[in-house]
Short mmCIF file of C-alpha atoms in Angstrom, two decimals:
data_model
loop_
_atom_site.label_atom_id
_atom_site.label_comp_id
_atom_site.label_asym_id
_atom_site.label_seq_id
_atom_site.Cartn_x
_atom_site.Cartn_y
_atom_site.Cartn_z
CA UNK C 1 78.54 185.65 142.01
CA UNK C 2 77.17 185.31 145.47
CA UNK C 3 74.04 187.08 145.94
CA UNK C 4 73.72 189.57 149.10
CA UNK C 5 69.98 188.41 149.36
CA UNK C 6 67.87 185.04 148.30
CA UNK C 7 63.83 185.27 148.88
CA UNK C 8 62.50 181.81 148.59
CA UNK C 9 58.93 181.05 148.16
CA UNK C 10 57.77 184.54 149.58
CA UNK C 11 54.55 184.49 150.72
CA UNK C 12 51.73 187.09 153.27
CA UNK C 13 48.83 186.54 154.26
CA UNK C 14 47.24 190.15 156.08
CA UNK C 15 45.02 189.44 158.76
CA UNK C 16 42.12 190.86 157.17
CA UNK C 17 42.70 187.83 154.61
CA UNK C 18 44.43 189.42 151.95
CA UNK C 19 46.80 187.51 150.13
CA UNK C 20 49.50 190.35 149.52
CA UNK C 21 52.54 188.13 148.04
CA UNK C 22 52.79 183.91 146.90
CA UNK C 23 55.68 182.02 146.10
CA UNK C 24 58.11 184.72 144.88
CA UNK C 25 61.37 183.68 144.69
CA UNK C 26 64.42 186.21 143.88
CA UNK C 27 68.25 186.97 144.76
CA UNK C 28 69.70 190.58 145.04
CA UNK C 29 73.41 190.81 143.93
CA UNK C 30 76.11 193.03 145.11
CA UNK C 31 76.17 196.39 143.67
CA UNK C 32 73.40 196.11 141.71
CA UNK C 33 70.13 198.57 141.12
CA UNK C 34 67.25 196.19 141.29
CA UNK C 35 63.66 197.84 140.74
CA UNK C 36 59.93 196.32 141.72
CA UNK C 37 57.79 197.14 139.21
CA UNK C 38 54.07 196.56 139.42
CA UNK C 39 50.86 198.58 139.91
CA UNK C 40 49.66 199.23 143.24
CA UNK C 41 48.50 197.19 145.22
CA UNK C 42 50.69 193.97 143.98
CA UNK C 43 52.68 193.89 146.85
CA UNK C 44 55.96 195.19 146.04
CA UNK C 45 56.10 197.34 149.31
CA UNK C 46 55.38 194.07 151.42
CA UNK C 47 58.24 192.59 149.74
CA UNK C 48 60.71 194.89 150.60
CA UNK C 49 59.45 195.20 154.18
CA UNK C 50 60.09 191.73 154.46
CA UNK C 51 63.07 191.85 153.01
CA UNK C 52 64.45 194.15 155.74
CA UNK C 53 62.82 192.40 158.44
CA UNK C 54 60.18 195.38 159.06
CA UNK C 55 57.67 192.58 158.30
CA UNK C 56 57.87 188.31 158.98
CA UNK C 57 56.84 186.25 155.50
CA UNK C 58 53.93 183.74 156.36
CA UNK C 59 55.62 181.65 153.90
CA UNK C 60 59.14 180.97 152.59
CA UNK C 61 62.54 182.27 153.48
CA UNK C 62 64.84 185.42 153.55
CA UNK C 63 68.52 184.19 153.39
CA UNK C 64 71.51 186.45 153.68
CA UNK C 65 74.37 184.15 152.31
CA UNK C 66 77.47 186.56 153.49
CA UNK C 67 75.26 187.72 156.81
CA UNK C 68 72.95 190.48 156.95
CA UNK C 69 74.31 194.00 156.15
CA UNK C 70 73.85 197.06 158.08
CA UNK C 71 70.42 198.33 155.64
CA UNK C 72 69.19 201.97 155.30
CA UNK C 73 65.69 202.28 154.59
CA UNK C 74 63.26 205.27 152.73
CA UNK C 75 59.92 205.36 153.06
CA UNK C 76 57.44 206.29 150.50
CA UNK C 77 57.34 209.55 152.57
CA UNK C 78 60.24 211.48 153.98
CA UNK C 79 59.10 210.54 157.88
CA UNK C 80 61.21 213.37 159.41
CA UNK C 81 60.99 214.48 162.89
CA UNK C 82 59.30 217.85 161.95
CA UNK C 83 60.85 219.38 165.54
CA UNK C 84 64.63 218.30 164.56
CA UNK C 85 66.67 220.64 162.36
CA UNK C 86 67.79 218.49 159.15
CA UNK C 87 71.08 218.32 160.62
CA UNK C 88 69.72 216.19 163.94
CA UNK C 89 67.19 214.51 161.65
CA UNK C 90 69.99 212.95 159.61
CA UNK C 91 72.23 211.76 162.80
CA UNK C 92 69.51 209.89 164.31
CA UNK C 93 70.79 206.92 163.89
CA UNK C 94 73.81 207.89 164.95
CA UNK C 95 72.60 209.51 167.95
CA UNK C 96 70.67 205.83 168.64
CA UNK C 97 74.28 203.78 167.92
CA UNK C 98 75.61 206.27 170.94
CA UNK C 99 78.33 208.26 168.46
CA UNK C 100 79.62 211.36 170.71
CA UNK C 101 78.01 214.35 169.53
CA UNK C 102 80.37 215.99 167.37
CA UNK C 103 80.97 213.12 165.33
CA UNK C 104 77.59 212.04 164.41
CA UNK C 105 77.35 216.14 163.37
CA UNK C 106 80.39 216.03 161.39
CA UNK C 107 79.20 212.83 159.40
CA UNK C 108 75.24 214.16 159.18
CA UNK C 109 76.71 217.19 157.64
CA UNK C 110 78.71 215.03 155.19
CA UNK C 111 75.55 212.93 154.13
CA UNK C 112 73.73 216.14 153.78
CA UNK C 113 76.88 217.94 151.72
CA UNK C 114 76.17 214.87 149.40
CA UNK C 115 72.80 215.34 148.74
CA UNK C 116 73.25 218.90 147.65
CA UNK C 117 71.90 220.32 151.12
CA UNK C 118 75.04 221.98 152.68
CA UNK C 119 74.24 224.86 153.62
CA UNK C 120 70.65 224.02 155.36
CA UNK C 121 71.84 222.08 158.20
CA UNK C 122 69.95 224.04 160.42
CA UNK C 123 66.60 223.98 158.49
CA UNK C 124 63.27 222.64 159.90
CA UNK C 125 61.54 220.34 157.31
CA UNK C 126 58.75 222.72 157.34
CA UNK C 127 61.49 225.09 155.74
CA UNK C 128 62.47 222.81 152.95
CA UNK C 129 60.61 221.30 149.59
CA UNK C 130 59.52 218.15 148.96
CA UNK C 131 62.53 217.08 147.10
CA UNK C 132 64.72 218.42 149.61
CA UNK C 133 63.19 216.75 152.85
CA UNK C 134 63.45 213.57 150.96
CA UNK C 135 66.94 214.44 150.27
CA UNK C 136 67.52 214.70 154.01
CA UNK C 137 65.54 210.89 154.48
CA UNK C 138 67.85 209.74 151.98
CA UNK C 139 71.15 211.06 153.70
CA UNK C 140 69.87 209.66 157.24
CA UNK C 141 69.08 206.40 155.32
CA UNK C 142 72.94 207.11 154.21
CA UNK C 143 74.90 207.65 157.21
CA UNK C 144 75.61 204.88 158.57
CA UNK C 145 77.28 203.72 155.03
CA UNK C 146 75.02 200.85 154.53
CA UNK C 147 75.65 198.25 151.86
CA UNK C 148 72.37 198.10 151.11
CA UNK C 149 69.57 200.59 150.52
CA UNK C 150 66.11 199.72 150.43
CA UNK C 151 63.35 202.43 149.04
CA UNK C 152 59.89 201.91 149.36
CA UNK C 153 58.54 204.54 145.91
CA UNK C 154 60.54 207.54 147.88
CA UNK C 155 59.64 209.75 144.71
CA UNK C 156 56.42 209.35 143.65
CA UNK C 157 54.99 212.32 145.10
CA UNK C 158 57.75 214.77 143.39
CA UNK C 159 56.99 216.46 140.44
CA UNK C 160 58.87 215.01 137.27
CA UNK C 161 61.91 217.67 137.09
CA UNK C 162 62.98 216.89 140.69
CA UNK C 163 62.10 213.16 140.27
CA UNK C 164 64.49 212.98 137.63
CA UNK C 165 66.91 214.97 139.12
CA UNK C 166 67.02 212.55 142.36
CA UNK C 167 67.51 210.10 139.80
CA UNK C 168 70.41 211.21 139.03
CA UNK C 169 71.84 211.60 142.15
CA UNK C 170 70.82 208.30 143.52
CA UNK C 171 73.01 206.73 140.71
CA UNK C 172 75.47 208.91 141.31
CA UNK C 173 75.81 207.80 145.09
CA UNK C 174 75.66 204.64 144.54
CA UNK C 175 78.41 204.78 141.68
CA UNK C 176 80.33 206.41 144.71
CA UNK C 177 79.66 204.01 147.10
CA UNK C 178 78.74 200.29 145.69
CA UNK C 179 75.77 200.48 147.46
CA UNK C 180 73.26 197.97 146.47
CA UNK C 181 69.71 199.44 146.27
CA UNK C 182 66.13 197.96 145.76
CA UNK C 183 63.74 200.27 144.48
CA UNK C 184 60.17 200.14 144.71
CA UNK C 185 58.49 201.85 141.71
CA UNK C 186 55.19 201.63 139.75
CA UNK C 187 56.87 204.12 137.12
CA UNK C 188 58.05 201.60 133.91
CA UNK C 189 60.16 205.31 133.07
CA UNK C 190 61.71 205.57 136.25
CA UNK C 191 62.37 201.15 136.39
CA UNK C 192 63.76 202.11 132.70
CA UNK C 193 66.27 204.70 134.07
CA UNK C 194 67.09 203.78 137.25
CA UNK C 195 67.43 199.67 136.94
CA UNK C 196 70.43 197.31 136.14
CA UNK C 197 67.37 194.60 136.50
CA UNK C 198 63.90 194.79 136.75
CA UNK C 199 61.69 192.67 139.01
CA UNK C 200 58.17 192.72 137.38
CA UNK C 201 55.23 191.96 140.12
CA UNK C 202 52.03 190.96 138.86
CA UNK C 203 48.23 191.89 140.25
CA UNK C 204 47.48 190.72 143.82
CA UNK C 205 48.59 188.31 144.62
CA UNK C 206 51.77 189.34 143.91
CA UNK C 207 53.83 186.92 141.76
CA UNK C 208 57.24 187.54 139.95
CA UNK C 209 55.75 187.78 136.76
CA UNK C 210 59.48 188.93 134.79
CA UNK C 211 62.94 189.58 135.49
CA UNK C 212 64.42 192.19 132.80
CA UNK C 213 67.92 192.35 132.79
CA UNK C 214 69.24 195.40 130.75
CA UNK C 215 72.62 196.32 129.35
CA UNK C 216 74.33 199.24 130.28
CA UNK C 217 73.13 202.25 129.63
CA UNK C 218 74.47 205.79 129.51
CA UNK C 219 72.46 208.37 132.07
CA UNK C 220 72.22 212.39 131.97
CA UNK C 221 70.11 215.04 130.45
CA UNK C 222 69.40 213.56 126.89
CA UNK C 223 69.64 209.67 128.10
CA UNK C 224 65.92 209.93 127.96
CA UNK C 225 65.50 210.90 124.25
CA UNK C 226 67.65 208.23 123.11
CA UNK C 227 67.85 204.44 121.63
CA UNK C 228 68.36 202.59 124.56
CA UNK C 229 66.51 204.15 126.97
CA UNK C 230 63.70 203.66 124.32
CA UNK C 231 64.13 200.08 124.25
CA UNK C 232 64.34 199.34 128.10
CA UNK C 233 60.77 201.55 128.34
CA UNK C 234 59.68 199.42 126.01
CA UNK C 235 60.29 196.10 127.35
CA UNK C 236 58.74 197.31 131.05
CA UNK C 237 56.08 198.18 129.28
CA UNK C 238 55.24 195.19 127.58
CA UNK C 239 56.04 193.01 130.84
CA UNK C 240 53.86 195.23 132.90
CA UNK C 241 51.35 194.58 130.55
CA UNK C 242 51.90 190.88 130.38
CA UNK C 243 51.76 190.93 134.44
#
C-alpha cells in the first residue's frame, strides 16, 4: 500500500539551540489512526507541524507520494474566534475558500450536527464547555472533508468522561469518512484506544523509539475493562518506558 505521507530523516533545530527532533523517519497510510506517543517535551507536536507544513524540517524530507491532501488541523486548544457564533466559527474556512454564504452555513451546520452540537449554532464559545468548543474546532477542522486530520493533544485538558467520549466520536467520524488522522498524545490509555499504530517518541531529542502495530480491537463502553485493550496498554507502556 502506498503511504499518504513519508518523513525521511526528520530533523529541528529551534533557534534558541534546542534540538527538538533527529533523524525520524515514518510513513502515514491511508485510513489509518496513527498516534505520537511520548512525554512532553519529545517533540511530537514539532513533528506534526512539520508534517502539515506549519513548520520547515532543518533536516530531511516530507514526501506526499499521491500529492498533498486538503489537511484539517486541531490545536492543543480549541483557538475559536471568541466574537463568532459556533456556526461562523466552523465556516471559516469556507468563508476564506469564497463559498456563497448560504452554503458554507448549510455545510457548518452539518459538521456541527455531527459533532452532537445541532442545536447551538448560534452559541458564543463563551456559552459552551470545554468539550463542546473543541467539538466546534474539530467540525471547522472537518468541513472542508479533508483526507487527512492532524491533532496536536486536542483533549488533554478535558476531564476523563468527555475525553473518552470524544474518543468515541472521533472513531466514529472517521469510520464515516476514511479520514486518516495523526494524533498527538502523551496518554499510553488514550494511544491504547484510539490507535491502529502507535508511533513511540523518545526524550529530547526526539527519536522514533517504537512503532506498535495493534490488531483490531472492539471500542464502546466496556472496551476498556477488557483483554485486548489490556494488552495494547500494556505494550505502550512498556515502549514508553523503553523510550
Amino acid at each position: 500500500m502506498t503511504p499518504l505521507l513519508r518523513l525521511r530523516g526528520i530533523g529541528h533545530r529551534f533557534p534558541g539551540g534546542v534540538q527538538a527532533l533527529a533523524g525520524v523517519s515514518l510513513e502515514v497510510m491511508r485510513g489509518e489512526v496513527l498516534c505520537l506517543l511520548g512525554a512532553s517535551g519529545c517533540g511530537k507536536s514539532t513533528l506534526l507541524r512539520i508534517a502539515a507544513g506549519l513548520l520547515e524540517p532543518a533536516q530531511g524530507a516530507v514526501e506526499w507520494p499521491g500529492g498533498r491532501p486538503p489537511i484539517g488541523f486541531v490545536f492543543q486548544d480549541a483557538t475559536l474566534m471568541p466574537w463568532a457564533r459556533a456556526l461562523d466559527n466552523v465556516a471559516l474556512p469556507l468563508r476564506i475558500a469564497g463559498m456563497p454564504r448560504a452554503g458554507r452555513h448549510a455545510r457548518a451546520a452539518a459538521a456541527l450536527g455531527a459533532l452532537g452540537l445541532a442545536g447551538f449554532e448560534r452559541a458564543f464559545p463563551a456559552q459552551l464547555s470545554g468539550g463542546m468548543r473543541m467539538r466546534v474546532a474539530i467540525a471547522r477542522a472537518l468541513v472542508t472533508d479533508p483526507p487527512l486530520l492532524l491533532m496536536d493533544e486536542p483533549f488533554a485538558a478535558l476531564d476523563e468522561i468527555t475525553r473518552w467520549r470524544l474518543n468515541d466520536e472521533l472513531l466514529a467520524l472517521r469510520q464515516a469518512r476514511g479520514t486518516t488522522i495523526v494524533f498527538v498524545t502523551h496518554s499510553t490509555a488514550e494511544s491504547a484506544y484510539l490507535a491502529d499504530r502507535v508511533a513511540v517518541l523518545s526524550p529530547r531529542p526526539g527519536r522514533l523509539s517504537a512503532l506498535l502495530d495493534f490488531a483490531p480491537m472492539a471500542r464502546g463502553r466496556h472496551a476498556r475493562s477488557e483483554a485486548p485493550f489490556a494488552a495494547r496498554l500494556r505494550a505502550a507502556g512498556d515502549a514508553l518506558e523503553a523510550a
